[in-house]
PDB file of C-alpha atoms and ligand atoms in Angstrom:
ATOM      1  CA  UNK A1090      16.483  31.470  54.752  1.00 49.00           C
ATOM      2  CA  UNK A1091      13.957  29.466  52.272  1.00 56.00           C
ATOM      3  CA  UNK A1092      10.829  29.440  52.719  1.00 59.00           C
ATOM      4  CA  UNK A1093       9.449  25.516  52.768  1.00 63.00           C
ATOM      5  CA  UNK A1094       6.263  24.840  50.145  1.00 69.00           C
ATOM      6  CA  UNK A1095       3.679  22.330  50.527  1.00 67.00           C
ATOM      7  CA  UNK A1096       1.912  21.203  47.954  1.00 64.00           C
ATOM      8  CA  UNK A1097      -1.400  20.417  48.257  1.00 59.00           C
ATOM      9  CA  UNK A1098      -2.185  17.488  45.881  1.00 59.00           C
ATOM     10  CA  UNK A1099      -5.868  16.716  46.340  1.00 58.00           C
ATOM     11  CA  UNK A1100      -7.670  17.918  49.528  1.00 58.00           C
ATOM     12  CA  UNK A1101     -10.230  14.660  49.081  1.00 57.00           C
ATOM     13  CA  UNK A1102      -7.764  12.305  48.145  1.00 56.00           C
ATOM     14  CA  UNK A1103      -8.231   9.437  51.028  1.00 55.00           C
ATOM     15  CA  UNK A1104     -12.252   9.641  50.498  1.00 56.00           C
ATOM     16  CA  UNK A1105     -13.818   7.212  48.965  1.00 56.00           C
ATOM     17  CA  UNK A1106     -15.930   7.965  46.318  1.00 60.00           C
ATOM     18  CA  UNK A1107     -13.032   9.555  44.441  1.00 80.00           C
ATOM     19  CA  UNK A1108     -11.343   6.308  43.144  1.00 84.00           C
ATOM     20  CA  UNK A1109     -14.565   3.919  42.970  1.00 89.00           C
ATOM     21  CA  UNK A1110     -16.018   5.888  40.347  1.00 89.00           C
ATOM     22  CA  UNK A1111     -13.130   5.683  37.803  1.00 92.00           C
ATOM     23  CA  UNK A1112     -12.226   1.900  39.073  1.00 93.00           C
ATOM     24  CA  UNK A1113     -15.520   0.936  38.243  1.00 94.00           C
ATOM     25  CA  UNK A1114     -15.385   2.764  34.481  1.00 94.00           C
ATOM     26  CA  UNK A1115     -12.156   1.407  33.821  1.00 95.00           C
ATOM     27  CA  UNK A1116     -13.393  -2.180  34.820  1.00 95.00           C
ATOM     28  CA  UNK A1117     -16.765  -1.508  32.638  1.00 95.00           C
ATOM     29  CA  UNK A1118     -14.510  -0.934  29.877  1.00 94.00           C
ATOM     30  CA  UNK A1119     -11.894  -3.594  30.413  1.00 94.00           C
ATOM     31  CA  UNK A1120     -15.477  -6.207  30.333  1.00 94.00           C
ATOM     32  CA  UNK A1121     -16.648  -4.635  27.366  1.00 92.00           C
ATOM     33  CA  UNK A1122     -13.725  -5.018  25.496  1.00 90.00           C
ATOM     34  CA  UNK A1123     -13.425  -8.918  26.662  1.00 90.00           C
ATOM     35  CA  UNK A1124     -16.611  -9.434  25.177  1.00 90.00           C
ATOM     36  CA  UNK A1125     -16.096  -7.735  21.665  1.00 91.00           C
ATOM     37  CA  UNK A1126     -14.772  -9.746  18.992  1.00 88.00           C
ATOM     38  CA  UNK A1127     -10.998  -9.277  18.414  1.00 84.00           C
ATOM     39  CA  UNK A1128      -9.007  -7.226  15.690  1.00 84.00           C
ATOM     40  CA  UNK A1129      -5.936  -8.602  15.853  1.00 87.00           C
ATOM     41  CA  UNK A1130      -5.088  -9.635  11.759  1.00 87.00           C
ATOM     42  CA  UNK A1131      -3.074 -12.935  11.638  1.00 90.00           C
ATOM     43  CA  UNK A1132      -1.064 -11.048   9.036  1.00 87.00           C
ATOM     44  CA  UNK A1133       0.686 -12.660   6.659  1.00 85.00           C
ATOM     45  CA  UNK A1134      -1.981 -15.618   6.336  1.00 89.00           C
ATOM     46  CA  UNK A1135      -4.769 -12.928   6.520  1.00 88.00           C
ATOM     47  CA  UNK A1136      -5.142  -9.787   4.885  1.00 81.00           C
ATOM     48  CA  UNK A1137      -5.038  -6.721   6.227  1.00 80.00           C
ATOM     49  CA  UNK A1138      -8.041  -4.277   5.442  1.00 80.00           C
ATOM     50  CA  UNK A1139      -7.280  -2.097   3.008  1.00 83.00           C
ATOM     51  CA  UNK A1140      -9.244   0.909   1.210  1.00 87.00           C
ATOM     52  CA  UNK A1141     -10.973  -0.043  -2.039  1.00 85.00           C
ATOM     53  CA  UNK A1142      -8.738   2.708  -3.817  1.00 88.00           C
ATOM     54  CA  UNK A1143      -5.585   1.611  -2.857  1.00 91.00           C
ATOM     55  CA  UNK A1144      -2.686   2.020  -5.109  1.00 95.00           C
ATOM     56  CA  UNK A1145      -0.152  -0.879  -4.796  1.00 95.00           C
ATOM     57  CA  UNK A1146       2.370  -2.497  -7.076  1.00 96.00           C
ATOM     58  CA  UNK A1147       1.884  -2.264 -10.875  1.00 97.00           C
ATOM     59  CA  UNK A1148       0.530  -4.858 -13.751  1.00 97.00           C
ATOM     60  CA  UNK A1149       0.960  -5.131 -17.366  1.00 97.00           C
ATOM     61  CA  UNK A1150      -2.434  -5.892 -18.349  1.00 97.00           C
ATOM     62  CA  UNK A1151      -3.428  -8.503 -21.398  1.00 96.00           C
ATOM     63  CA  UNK A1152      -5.980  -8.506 -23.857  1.00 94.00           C
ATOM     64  CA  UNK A1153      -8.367 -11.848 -24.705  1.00 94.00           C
ATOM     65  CA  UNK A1154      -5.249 -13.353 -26.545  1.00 93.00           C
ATOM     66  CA  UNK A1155      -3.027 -12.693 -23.482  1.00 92.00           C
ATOM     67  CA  UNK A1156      -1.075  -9.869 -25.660  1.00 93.00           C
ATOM     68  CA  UNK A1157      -0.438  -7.112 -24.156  1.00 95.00           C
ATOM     69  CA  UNK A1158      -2.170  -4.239 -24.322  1.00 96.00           C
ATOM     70  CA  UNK A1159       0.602  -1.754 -24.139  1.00 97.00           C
ATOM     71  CA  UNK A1160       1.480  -0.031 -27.321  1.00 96.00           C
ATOM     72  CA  UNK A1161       4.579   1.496 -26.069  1.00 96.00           C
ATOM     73  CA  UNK A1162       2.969   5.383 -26.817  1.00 96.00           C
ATOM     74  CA  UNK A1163       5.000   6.570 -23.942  1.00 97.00           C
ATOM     75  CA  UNK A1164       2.275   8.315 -22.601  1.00 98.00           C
ATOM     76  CA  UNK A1165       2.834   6.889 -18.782  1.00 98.00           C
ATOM     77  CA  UNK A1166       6.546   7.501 -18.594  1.00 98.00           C
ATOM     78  CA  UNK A1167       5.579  10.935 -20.257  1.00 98.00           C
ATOM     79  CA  UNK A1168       3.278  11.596 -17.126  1.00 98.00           C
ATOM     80  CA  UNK A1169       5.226  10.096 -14.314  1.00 98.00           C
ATOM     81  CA  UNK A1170       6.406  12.790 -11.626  1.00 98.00           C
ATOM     82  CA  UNK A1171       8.815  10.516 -10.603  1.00 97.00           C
ATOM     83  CA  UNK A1172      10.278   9.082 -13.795  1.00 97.00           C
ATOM     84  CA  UNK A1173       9.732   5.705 -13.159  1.00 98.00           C
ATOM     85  CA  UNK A1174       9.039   4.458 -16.579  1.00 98.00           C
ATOM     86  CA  UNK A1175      11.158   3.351 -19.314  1.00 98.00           C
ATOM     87  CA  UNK A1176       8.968   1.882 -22.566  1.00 97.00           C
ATOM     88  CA  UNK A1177      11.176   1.472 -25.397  1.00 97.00           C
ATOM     89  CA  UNK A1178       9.192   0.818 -28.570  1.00 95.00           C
ATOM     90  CA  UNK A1179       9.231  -1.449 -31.233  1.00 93.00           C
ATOM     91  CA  UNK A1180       7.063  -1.557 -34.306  1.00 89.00           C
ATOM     92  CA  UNK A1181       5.563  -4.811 -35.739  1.00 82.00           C
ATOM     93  CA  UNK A1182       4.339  -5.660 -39.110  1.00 80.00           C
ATOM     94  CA  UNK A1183       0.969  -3.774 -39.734  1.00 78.00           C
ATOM     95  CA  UNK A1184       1.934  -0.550 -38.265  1.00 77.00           C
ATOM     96  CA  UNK A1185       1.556  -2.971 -34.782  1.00 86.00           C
ATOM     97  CA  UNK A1186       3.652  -1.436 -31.740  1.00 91.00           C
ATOM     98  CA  UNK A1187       4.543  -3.478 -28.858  1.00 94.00           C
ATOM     99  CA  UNK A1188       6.973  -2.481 -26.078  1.00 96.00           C
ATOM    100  CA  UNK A1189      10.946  -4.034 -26.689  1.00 96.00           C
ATOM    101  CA  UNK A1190      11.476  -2.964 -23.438  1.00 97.00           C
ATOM    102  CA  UNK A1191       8.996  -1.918 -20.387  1.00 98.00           C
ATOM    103  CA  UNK A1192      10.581  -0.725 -16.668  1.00 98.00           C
ATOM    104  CA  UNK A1193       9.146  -0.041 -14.140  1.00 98.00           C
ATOM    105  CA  UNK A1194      11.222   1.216 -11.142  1.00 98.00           C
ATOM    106  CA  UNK A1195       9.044   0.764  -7.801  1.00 97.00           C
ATOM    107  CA  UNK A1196      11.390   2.269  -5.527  1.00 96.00           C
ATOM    108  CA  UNK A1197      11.171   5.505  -7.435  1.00 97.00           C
ATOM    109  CA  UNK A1198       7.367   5.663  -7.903  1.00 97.00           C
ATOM    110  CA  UNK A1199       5.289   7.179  -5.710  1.00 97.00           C
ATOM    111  CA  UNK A1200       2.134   5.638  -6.284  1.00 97.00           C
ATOM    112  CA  UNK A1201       0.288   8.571  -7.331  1.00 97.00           C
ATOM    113  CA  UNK A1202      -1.646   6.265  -9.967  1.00 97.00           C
ATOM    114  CA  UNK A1203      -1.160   8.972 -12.803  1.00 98.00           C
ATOM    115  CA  UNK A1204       0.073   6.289 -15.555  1.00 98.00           C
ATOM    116  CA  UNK A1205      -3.154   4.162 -14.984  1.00 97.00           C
ATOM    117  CA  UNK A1206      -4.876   7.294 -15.374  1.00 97.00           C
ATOM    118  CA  UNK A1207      -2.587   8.475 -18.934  1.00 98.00           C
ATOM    119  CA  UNK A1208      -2.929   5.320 -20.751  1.00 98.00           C
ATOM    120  CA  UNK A1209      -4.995   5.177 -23.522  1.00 97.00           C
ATOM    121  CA  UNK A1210      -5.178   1.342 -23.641  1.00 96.00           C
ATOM    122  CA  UNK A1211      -6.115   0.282 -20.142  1.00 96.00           C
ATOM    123  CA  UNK A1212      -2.462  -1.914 -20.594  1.00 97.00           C
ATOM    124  CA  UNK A1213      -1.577  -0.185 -17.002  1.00 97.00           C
ATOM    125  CA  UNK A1214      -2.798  -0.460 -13.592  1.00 97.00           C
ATOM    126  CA  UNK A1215      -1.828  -0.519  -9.654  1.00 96.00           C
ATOM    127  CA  UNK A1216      -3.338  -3.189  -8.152  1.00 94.00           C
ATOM    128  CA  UNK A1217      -3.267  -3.759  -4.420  1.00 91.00           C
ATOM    129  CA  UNK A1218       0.046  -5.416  -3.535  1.00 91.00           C
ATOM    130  CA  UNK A1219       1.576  -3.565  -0.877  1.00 89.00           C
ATOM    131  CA  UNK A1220       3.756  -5.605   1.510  1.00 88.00           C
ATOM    132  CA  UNK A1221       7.019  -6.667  -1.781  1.00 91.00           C
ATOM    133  CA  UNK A1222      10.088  -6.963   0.085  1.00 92.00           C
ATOM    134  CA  UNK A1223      13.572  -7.714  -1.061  1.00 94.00           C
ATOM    135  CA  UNK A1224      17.369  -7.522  -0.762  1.00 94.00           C
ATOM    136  CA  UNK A1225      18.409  -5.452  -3.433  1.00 96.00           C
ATOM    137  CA  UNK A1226      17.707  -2.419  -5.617  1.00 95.00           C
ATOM    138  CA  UNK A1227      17.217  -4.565  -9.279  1.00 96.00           C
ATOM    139  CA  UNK A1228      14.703  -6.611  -7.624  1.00 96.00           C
ATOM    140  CA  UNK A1229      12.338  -3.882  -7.274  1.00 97.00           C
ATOM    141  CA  UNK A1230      12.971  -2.790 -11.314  1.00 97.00           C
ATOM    142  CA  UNK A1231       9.935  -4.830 -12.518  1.00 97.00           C
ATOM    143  CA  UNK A1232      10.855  -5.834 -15.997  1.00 97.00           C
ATOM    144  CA  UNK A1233       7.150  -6.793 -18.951  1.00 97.00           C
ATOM    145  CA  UNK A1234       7.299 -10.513 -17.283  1.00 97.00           C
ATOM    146  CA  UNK A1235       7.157  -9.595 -14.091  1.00 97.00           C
ATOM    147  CA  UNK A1236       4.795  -7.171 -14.558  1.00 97.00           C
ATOM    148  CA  UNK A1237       2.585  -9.219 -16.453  1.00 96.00           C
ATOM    149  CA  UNK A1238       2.841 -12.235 -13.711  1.00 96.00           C
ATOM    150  CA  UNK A1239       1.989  -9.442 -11.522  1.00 95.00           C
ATOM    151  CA  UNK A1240      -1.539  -9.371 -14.091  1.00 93.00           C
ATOM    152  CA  UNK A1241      -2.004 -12.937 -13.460  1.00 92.00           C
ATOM    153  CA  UNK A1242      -1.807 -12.759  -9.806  1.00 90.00           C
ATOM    154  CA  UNK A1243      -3.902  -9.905  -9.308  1.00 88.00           C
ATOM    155  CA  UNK A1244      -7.203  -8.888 -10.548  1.00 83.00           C
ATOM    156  CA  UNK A1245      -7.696  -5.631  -9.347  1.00 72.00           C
TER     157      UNK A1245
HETATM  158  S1  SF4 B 299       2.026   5.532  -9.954  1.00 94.13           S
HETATM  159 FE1  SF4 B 299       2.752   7.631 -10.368  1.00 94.13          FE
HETATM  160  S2  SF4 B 299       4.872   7.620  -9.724  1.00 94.13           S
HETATM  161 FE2  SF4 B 299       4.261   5.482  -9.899  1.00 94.13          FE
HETATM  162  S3  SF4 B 299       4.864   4.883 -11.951  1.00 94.13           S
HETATM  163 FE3  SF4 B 299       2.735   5.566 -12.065  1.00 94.13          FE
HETATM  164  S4  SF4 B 299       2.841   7.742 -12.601  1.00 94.13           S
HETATM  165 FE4  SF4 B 299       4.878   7.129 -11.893  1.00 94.13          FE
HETATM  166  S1  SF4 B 300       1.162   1.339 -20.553  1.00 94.13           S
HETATM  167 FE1  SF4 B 300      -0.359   2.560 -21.634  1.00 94.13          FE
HETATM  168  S2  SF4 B 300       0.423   4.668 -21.546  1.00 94.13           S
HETATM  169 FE2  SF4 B 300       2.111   3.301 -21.022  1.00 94.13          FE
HETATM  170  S3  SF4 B 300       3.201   2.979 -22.945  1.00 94.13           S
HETATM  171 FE3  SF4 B 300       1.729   1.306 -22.695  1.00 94.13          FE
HETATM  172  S4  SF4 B 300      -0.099   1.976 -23.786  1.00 94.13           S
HETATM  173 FE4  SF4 B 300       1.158   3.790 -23.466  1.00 94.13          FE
END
C-alpha cells in the first residue's frame, strides 16, 4: 500500500503580513514607473539609439570636387574577411586611377569595419544605416552610385 504525502507549502501562508509587504513593493514600483518618462521609440519616424561606433551600411566618399576618392588600390577588397569587395581599376590620363567598377556585396559583409580601416584615401566608410530591407539578393550588391548616394545621405 502507498504511503499518502502532504506537502507542506507555506506554514504562514493565510497570515497577513506575508502578501502586504510584496503587494505594496510591487504597487511602489508599478507608481514609479507611471511617473517616469516613457521609452517606447516611435520607430520608423524616430531613431533608435544607437552606439557612436556603430558600423552600418557603406559610402563611397567624395573629395571637394565631388570625385571620388577611391583610387581603386584594392587595398579593401584585399583586407575583407568576407570578400565582399570587387574594385576593378581603370587608369586615367596622368597616371590618375579611378575605379571602372566598385561592389560592394552587403549580404556577405560582416561589418567588421576593416576596409574603412585599409584605405589609404579615406574614399571608404560605414556609416550608420542599419535597418536596408529588400526583396532580392542584387538589391543588396551596392554598385559606385549607390554607394556614393549612400555619401550624400549620410554624414557619418
Ligand atoms: S566591413 Fe569588413 S566585411 Fe564588410 S566590406 Fe568592410 S572589410 Fe569586408
Ligand atoms: S576604397 Fe580605399 S582601399 Fe578601397 S580601393 Fe578605394 S582607395 Fe583603395
Amino acid at each position: 500500500m502507498e504511503k499518502s504525502e502532504i506537502i507542506v507549502v507555506s506554514k504562514n501562508r493565510g497570515e497577513k503580513g506575508n502578501y502586504v509587504k510584496p503587494f505594496l513593493k510591487g504597487l511602489g514600483f508599478t507608481l514609479g514607473n507611471f511617473f517616469t518618462k516613457p521609452i517606447t521609440v516611435q520607430y520608423p519616424e524616430e531613431e533608435t539609439k544607437r552606439s557612436a561606433r556603430w558600423r552600418g551600411l557603406h559610402k563611397l566618399n567624395v573629395d571637394e570636387k565631388g570625385e571620388l576618392k577611391c583610387v581603386a588600390c584594392g587595398l579593401c577588397a584585399a583586407v575583407c574577411p568576407s570578400q565582399a569587395i570587387t574594385v576593378v581599376a581603370c587608369e586615367e590620363e596622368g597616371d590618375h586611377r579611378r575605379p571602372e567598377q566598385f561592389v560592394l556585396n552587403e549580404l556577405r559583409c560582416v561589418f567588421c569595419g576593416f576596409c574603412q580601416e585599409a584605405c589609404p584615401k579615406g574614399a571608404i566608410s560605414l556609416t550608420r544605416a542599419y535597418d536596408y530591407v529588400d526583396y532580392s539578393r542584387e538589391d543588396f550588391l551596392f554598385d559606385i552610385s549607390r554607394l556614393k548616394a549612400m555619401g550624400e545621405k549620410w554624414d557619418c
